[in-house]
Coordinates of C-alpha atoms in Angstrom, one line a residue:
X35 CA 54.7 108.0 98.1
X36 CA 56.6 104.8 97.0
X37 CA 60.2 106.2 97.4
X38 CA 61.3 108.3 100.1
X39 CA 62.7 111.8 99.1
X40 CA 66.1 111.3 100.7
X41 CA 66.8 108.2 98.4
X42 CA 68.1 108.6 94.9
X43 CA 67.2 105.5 93.1
X44 CA 70.0 106.0 90.3
X45 CA 72.3 104.5 93.1
X46 CA 70.1 101.6 94.0
X47 CA 71.3 98.9 91.5
X48 CA 74.9 99.7 92.3
X49 CA 74.3 99.2 96.1
X50 CA 72.2 95.9 95.6
X51 CA 74.9 94.6 93.4
X52 CA 77.9 95.6 95.4
X53 CA 79.6 92.5 97.0
X54 CA 82.8 92.6 99.0
X55 CA 83.5 90.5 101.9
X56 CA 85.3 93.4 103.5
X57 CA 82.1 95.4 103.6
X58 CA 79.8 92.9 105.4
X59 CA 79.8 95.0 108.5
X60 CA 78.7 98.1 106.8
X61 CA 80.0 100.9 104.5
X62 CA 79.4 104.6 103.6
X63 CA 78.8 105.8 99.9
X64 CA 78.9 109.5 98.7
X65 CA 77.3 110.7 95.3
X66 CA 79.8 113.2 94.1
X67 CA 77.6 114.4 91.2
X68 CA 74.7 115.0 93.4
X69 CA 77.0 116.9 95.8
X70 CA 78.5 119.0 93.0
X71 CA 74.9 120.0 91.8
X72 CA 73.8 120.8 95.4
X73 CA 76.9 122.9 96.1
X74 CA 76.5 124.8 92.8
X75 CA 72.8 125.7 93.8
X76 CA 74.1 126.9 97.2
X77 CA 76.6 129.2 95.4
X78 CA 74.2 131.0 93.2
X79 CA 74.0 134.0 95.4
X80 CA 76.3 136.9 96.2
X81 CA 75.0 137.7 99.8
X82 CA 77.2 135.3 101.8
X83 CA 80.7 133.6 101.9
X84 CA 80.3 130.0 102.3
X85 CA 82.8 127.8 104.4
X86 CA 82.7 124.1 104.9
X87 CA 82.8 123.0 108.3
X88 CA 85.2 120.0 107.9
X89 CA 84.0 118.2 111.0
X90 CA 80.9 117.2 109.1
X91 CA 83.0 115.0 106.7
X92 CA 86.6 115.2 106.1
X93 CA 86.9 112.6 103.4
X94 CA 89.5 113.7 100.7
X95 CA 86.9 113.3 97.8
X96 CA 84.3 115.4 99.7
X97 CA 87.0 118.2 100.3
X98 CA 88.2 118.2 96.8
X99 CA 84.4 118.6 95.5
X100 CA 83.8 121.5 97.9
X101 CA 87.1 123.1 96.7
X102 CA 85.9 122.9 93.2
X103 CA 82.7 124.6 94.1
X104 CA 84.5 127.5 95.6
X105 CA 84.0 126.8 99.3
X106 CA 86.6 127.7 101.9
X107 CA 87.3 125.5 105.0
X108 CA 86.5 125.8 108.6
X109 CA 88.9 123.5 110.5
X110 CA 88.8 122.9 114.4
X111 CA 91.8 120.6 114.9
X112 CA 95.3 120.0 113.7
X113 CA 94.2 116.8 112.0
X114 CA 91.5 118.7 110.0
X115 CA 94.2 121.3 108.8
X116 CA 96.4 118.5 107.8
X117 CA 93.8 116.7 105.7
X118 CA 92.7 120.0 104.1
X119 CA 96.2 121.0 103.1
X120 CA 96.8 117.5 101.9
X121 CA 94.0 118.3 99.1
X122 CA 96.1 121.3 97.9
X123 CA 93.9 123.9 99.7
X124 CA 95.9 127.1 100.3
X125 CA 96.1 128.0 104.0
X126 CA 94.8 131.4 103.1
X127 CA 91.3 129.7 102.6
X128 CA 91.4 128.1 106.1
X129 CA 89.3 129.4 109.1
X130 CA 90.5 128.1 112.3
X131 CA 87.5 127.5 114.9
X132 CA 87.3 125.3 118.0
X133 CA 87.2 126.1 121.8
X134 CA 90.5 124.3 122.7
X135 CA 93.2 126.4 120.9
X136 CA 96.6 126.1 122.7
X137 CA 99.3 128.5 122.3
X138 CA 101.2 125.8 120.7
X139 CA 98.5 125.0 118.1
X140 CA 97.9 128.7 117.3
X141 CA 101.6 128.9 116.6
X142 CA 101.7 125.9 114.3
X143 CA 98.5 127.1 112.4
X144 CA 100.2 130.5 111.9
X145 CA 103.4 128.9 110.7
X146 CA 101.5 126.8 108.2
X147 CA 100.1 130.0 106.7
X148 CA 96.5 130.1 108.4
X149 CA 95.6 133.7 108.6
X150 CA 91.9 133.7 109.6
X151 CA 91.0 132.8 113.2
X152 CA 87.9 132.6 115.5
X153 CA 89.2 133.2 119.0
X154 CA 87.1 131.9 121.9
X155 CA 88.8 133.3 124.8
X156 CA 90.9 136.2 126.0
X157 CA 93.6 133.8 126.4
X158 CA 93.4 132.6 122.7
X159 CA 93.4 136.3 121.6
X160 CA 96.6 137.1 123.7
X161 CA 98.4 133.9 122.5
X162 CA 97.6 134.6 118.8
X163 CA 99.0 138.3 119.2
X164 CA 102.1 137.0 120.9
X165 CA 102.6 134.4 118.2
X166 CA 102.4 136.9 115.5
X167 CA 104.9 139.2 117.3
X168 CA 107.4 136.2 118.0
X169 CA 107.2 135.0 114.3
X170 CA 107.6 138.6 113.1
X171 CA 105.1 138.6 110.6
X172 CA 104.8 141.4 108.1
X173 CA 102.7 144.3 109.0
X174 CA 101.2 144.3 105.7
X175 CA 97.6 144.0 105.6
X176 CA 97.7 140.7 103.6
X177 CA 99.8 139.1 106.1
X178 CA 98.0 140.3 109.3
X179 CA 95.6 137.6 110.6
X180 CA 92.0 138.3 110.5
X181 CA 90.4 137.7 114.0
X182 CA 86.9 137.1 114.8
X183 CA 85.7 137.0 118.5
X184 CA 83.1 134.3 119.3
X185 CA 80.3 135.6 121.2
X186 CA 77.9 133.6 123.6
X187 CA 74.8 135.2 124.1
X188 CA 71.8 134.6 126.6
X189 CA 68.5 134.1 125.1
X190 CA 65.0 134.7 126.3
X191 CA 63.7 132.3 128.9
X192 CA 62.7 129.1 127.4
X193 CA 64.9 129.5 124.4
X194 CA 67.0 126.3 124.4
X195 CA 68.9 124.5 121.6
X196 CA 71.5 121.8 121.2
X197 CA 74.6 124.2 121.5
X198 CA 73.5 125.8 124.6
X199 CA 70.8 128.2 124.4
X200 CA 70.7 129.7 127.9
X201 CA 73.1 127.0 129.1
X202 CA 76.6 127.8 129.6
X203 CA 79.0 126.1 127.0
X204 CA 82.7 126.5 126.2
X205 CA 81.9 128.2 123.0
X206 CA 83.2 131.9 123.2
X207 CA 82.5 134.4 125.9
X208 CA 79.7 136.8 127.0
X209 CA 79.5 140.3 125.9
X210 CA 80.5 141.5 129.3
X211 CA 83.7 139.5 129.1
X212 CA 84.8 140.6 125.6
X213 CA 84.2 144.3 126.9
X214 CA 87.3 143.9 128.9
X215 CA 89.5 144.2 125.7
X216 CA 90.1 146.8 123.2
X217 CA 91.0 146.5 119.6
X218 CA 93.8 149.1 120.0
X219 CA 95.7 146.8 122.4
X220 CA 96.4 144.3 119.4
X221 CA 98.0 146.1 116.7
X222 CA 99.4 143.0 115.0
X223 CA 96.0 141.6 114.6
X224 CA 93.0 142.7 112.3
X225 CA 90.1 142.3 114.7
X226 CA 87.6 142.9 112.0
X227 CA 84.6 140.6 113.1
X228 CA 82.3 138.5 115.5
X229 CA 81.3 135.0 115.4
X230 CA 78.0 133.6 116.8
X231 CA 76.6 130.2 116.7
X232 CA 74.5 128.6 119.3
X233 CA 72.0 126.5 117.5
X234 CA 71.8 123.3 115.7
X235 CA 69.7 121.5 112.8
X236 CA 67.3 124.3 112.6
X237 CA 64.3 123.5 110.3
X238 CA 62.5 126.8 110.4
X239 CA 63.2 129.9 108.3
X240 CA 61.3 132.0 110.7
X241 CA 63.0 130.6 113.7
X242 CA 66.4 131.3 112.1
X243 CA 65.5 134.8 111.0
X244 CA 64.1 135.7 114.7
X245 CA 67.6 134.4 116.1
X246 CA 69.7 136.1 113.6
X247 CA 67.6 139.3 114.1
X248 CA 68.0 139.2 117.9
X249 CA 71.8 139.0 117.7
X250 CA 72.3 142.1 115.8
X251 CA 71.8 144.8 118.5
X252 CA 74.2 143.2 121.2
X253 CA 76.8 142.3 118.7
X254 CA 76.9 145.6 117.0
X255 CA 77.1 147.4 120.5
X256 CA 79.9 145.2 121.6
X257 CA 81.9 146.1 118.4
X258 CA 81.6 149.9 119.0
X259 CA 82.3 149.4 122.8
X260 CA 85.7 147.7 122.2
X261 CA 86.6 149.9 119.1
X262 CA 85.9 147.3 116.4
X263 CA 85.0 148.4 113.0
X264 CA 82.6 145.4 112.2
X265 CA 83.4 144.2 109.0
X266 CA 82.5 140.6 109.2
X267 CA 79.7 138.7 110.8
X268 CA 80.1 134.8 111.1
X269 CA 76.8 133.2 111.8
X270 CA 78.3 129.6 112.0
X271 CA 76.0 126.9 110.7
X272 CA 73.1 124.9 112.1
X273 CA 70.9 124.7 109.1
X274 CA 69.0 121.6 109.4
X275 CA 68.1 118.4 107.7
X276 CA 64.6 116.8 108.1
X277 CA 65.9 113.4 109.4
X278 CA 62.5 112.5 110.8
X279 CA 60.6 113.1 107.5
X280 CA 58.2 115.6 109.2
X281 CA 57.9 117.8 106.3
X282 CA 59.9 120.6 107.8
X283 CA 62.7 121.8 105.4
X284 CA 64.4 124.9 105.1
X285 CA 64.3 127.2 101.9
X286 CA 67.6 128.0 100.8
X287 CA 66.2 131.0 98.6
X288 CA 64.4 132.2 101.8
X289 CA 67.6 131.8 103.9
X290 CA 69.4 134.1 101.3
X291 CA 66.7 136.6 101.3
X292 CA 66.6 136.8 105.2
X293 CA 70.5 137.0 105.3
X294 CA 70.4 139.9 102.9
X295 CA 68.3 141.9 105.4
X296 CA 70.6 140.7 108.3
X297 CA 73.6 142.0 106.5
X298 CA 72.0 145.3 105.8
X299 CA 71.0 145.7 109.5
X300 CA 74.3 144.7 110.8
X301 CA 76.1 147.1 108.4
X302 CA 78.8 144.5 107.7
X303 CA 80.8 144.1 104.5
X304 CA 80.8 140.4 104.7
X305 CA 78.5 137.7 106.0
X306 CA 79.7 134.3 106.5
X307 CA 78.2 130.8 107.0
X308 CA 80.1 127.6 107.9
X309 CA 77.9 124.8 106.4
X310 CA 78.3 121.2 107.5
X311 CA 75.2 118.9 107.2
X312 CA 73.4 121.3 105.0
X313 CA 76.1 121.1 102.5
X314 CA 76.9 117.3 102.4
X315 CA 74.3 115.3 104.3
X316 CA 72.0 114.4 101.3
X317 CA 74.8 113.1 99.1
X318 CA 75.7 110.2 101.5
X319 CA 74.4 106.7 102.3
X320 CA 75.3 103.9 104.8
X321 CA 74.5 100.2 103.9
X322 CA 74.6 97.4 106.5
X323 CA 73.1 94.0 106.6
X324 CA 70.7 92.5 109.1
X325 CA 72.2 89.7 111.1
X326 CA 69.3 88.8 113.5
X327 CA 65.6 89.2 113.9
X328 CA 63.4 88.3 116.8
X329 CA 60.3 89.0 118.7
X330 CA 60.9 90.4 122.0
X331 CA 57.8 91.5 124.3
X332 CA 55.6 91.8 121.3
X333 CA 58.1 94.1 119.6
X334 CA 59.9 93.0 116.4
X335 CA 63.7 93.7 116.7
X336 CA 66.3 93.6 113.9
X337 CA 70.0 93.5 115.0
X338 CA 72.4 94.8 112.5
X339 CA 76.0 94.1 111.7
X340 CA 76.8 97.6 112.9
X341 CA 75.1 100.4 114.9
X342 CA 76.3 103.3 116.7
X343 CA 79.7 102.0 116.2
X344 CA 79.4 103.4 112.8
X345 CA 76.2 105.8 113.2
X346 CA 76.4 107.5 116.6
X347 CA 74.1 110.4 115.9
X348 CA 70.8 108.7 116.8
X349 CA 72.0 107.8 120.3
X350 CA 73.0 111.4 121.2
X351 CA 70.2 113.1 119.4
X352 CA 67.3 110.8 119.6
X353 CA 66.8 111.8 115.7
X354 CA 67.6 108.6 113.6
X355 CA 68.8 108.5 110.0
X356 CA 66.0 107.5 107.8
X357 CA 66.2 104.0 106.3
X358 CA 64.9 101.5 103.9
X359 CA 65.3 98.0 102.6
X360 CA 67.7 97.4 99.8
X361 CA 65.6 95.0 97.5
X362 CA 65.1 95.1 93.8
X363 CA 61.9 96.6 92.7
X364 CA 60.7 97.3 96.3
X365 CA 58.1 100.0 96.9
X366 CA 56.2 100.5 100.1
X367 CA 53.1 100.1 98.1
X368 CA 54.0 96.6 97.0
X369 CA 54.9 95.3 100.4
X370 CA 53.2 94.8 103.9
X371 CA 55.2 97.0 106.2
X372 CA 55.3 96.6 110.2
X373 CA 57.2 98.3 112.9
X374 CA 60.6 97.2 113.8
X375 CA 63.2 98.3 116.3
X376 CA 66.6 98.6 114.9
X377 CA 69.6 97.7 117.3
X378 CA 73.5 97.4 116.5
X379 CA 75.8 94.8 118.0
X380 CA 77.3 96.7 121.0
X381 CA 76.9 95.5 124.4
X382 CA 75.0 98.7 125.6
X383 CA 71.3 99.7 125.5
X384 CA 72.4 103.0 123.6
X385 CA 73.1 101.0 120.6
X386 CA 69.8 101.6 118.9
X387 CA 69.2 103.2 115.5
X388 CA 65.5 103.9 115.8
X389 CA 61.9 102.5 115.1
X390 CA 60.8 102.2 111.4
X391 CA 58.2 100.7 109.3
X392 CA 60.0 98.0 107.1
X393 CA 58.7 95.0 105.1
X394 CA 57.2 92.3 107.3
X395 CA 59.2 89.7 105.4
X396 CA 62.4 91.2 105.9
X397 CA 65.0 88.3 106.5
X398 CA 68.5 87.9 107.8
X399 CA 71.1 88.8 105.3
X400 CA 69.0 91.5 103.6
X401 CA 70.5 95.0 103.5
X402 CA 69.3 98.4 104.9
X403 CA 70.3 101.8 103.5
X404 CA 70.4 104.9 105.7
X405 CA 70.1 108.4 104.3
X406 CA 71.4 111.7 105.0
X407 CA 75.1 110.1 105.9
X408 CA 77.0 112.3 104.0
X409 CA 77.4 114.3 107.4
X410 CA 78.2 113.0 111.0
X411 CA 78.8 109.4 109.9
X412 CA 82.1 107.8 109.6
X413 CA 84.1 110.3 111.8
X414 CA 81.4 110.8 114.3
X415 CA 81.1 107.1 115.0
X416 CA 82.5 105.0 117.8
X417 CA 84.1 101.8 116.2
X418 CA 86.7 101.1 119.1
X419 CA 84.1 99.8 121.6
X420 CA 83.9 96.2 121.4
X421 CA 86.9 96.3 118.7
X422 CA 84.7 96.4 115.7
X423 CA 85.7 97.3 112.1
X424 CA 86.3 100.6 110.6
X425 CA 83.8 101.0 108.0
X426 CA 84.8 101.3 104.2
X427 CA 84.0 104.6 102.3
X428 CA 83.2 104.8 98.6
X429 CA 82.2 107.5 96.2
X430 CA 79.6 106.9 93.5
X431 CA 80.9 108.6 90.2
X432 CA 80.0 108.0 86.7
X433 CA 77.7 105.0 87.4
X434 CA 80.3 103.2 89.5
X435 CA 81.5 102.7 93.3
X436 CA 85.0 103.7 93.7
X437 CA 86.7 102.9 97.0
X438 CA 88.4 105.5 98.8
X439 CA 89.0 103.7 102.1
X440 CA 88.9 100.1 102.6
X441 CA 87.3 98.5 105.7
X442 CA 89.8 97.9 108.5
X443 CA 89.8 95.2 111.2
X444 CA 90.3 96.0 114.8
X445 CA 94.0 94.7 114.4
X446 CA 94.8 97.8 112.5
X447 CA 94.4 100.0 115.5
X448 CA 94.8 97.7 118.7
X449 CA 98.2 97.8 120.3

């Protein structure tokens, strides 16, 4: 294979020819046409309602594109809500998630028109009920907030995953804790569903279906025990991207086929997914130059202008973003390749972006392009350590790079 499957060569010339002194420490690019086509393919089904987890990429142009594709929006902070509403999204299309909702935040969300909530504690449930009564919302069904209770399940021994598995997390409550409440005690709320999400970056359809299937009995039993007519089941996200190029990819048609079975078995009217990386990862790239090359204990090392200060994910998951050199006419077949360790500029051994085969003649000043950076790139980075620059963000549309956010020096945020 001469070109990696994650790299769209239609953008290659634009990246090679892009010259901007402000971007010499790295920049992000998102292909909007590619994103539109991908989102359209996800919506060609009538089994599930799709939400976009804004945490994956809150850039205005990304939100606008998802809006146009018919997605609604999962927001987990006041900042995310502000950004979504600023794009003209009606608050009725917002789902409020997140483990740290104070009564003050809940009140603010309700005042701004948000009417769908995932509550993660009995406190949050009580606060939401109190807020609705205090604000004297109409008792009409259209004004009554829809509420989903987030449930944290225990899995079979050995079933571990990034969001907890059998480890205790702050996400939701156990079945036994939720059994202390009853729907009738919250007449101002429409307690209509359950939310469950305890996995991340899953790459096996069979594994996903097994997890979803295991959830149905305890969740339906919980709903019955607290007097809930289970209308909505929210399965969160966690659909994976093959960052390591291991050939493990999810089949979306199979996902839909499996979820149709889950929906029928659970007996719910609506099944929801909150997609993040699976919706936007493939549309994005990150470009950064090499600033040094050296041999160290028989290991070739490349030091880049930016590392985890722009791409933190490799340090916390040990799954690097895929990378290749930006060089006109390059293919792996016409170059001698060798192994390199990639590092960023931070004064910490954490600042490593992975080990990759790259051209043996790679030189200082040449640029690398990382893939799957449409999700968990810019806003998951840590630019403030060592007072580094904030990266620029571009969209690629109609054959041109269009700047959405200019690079910003440390002076823009230092006090």
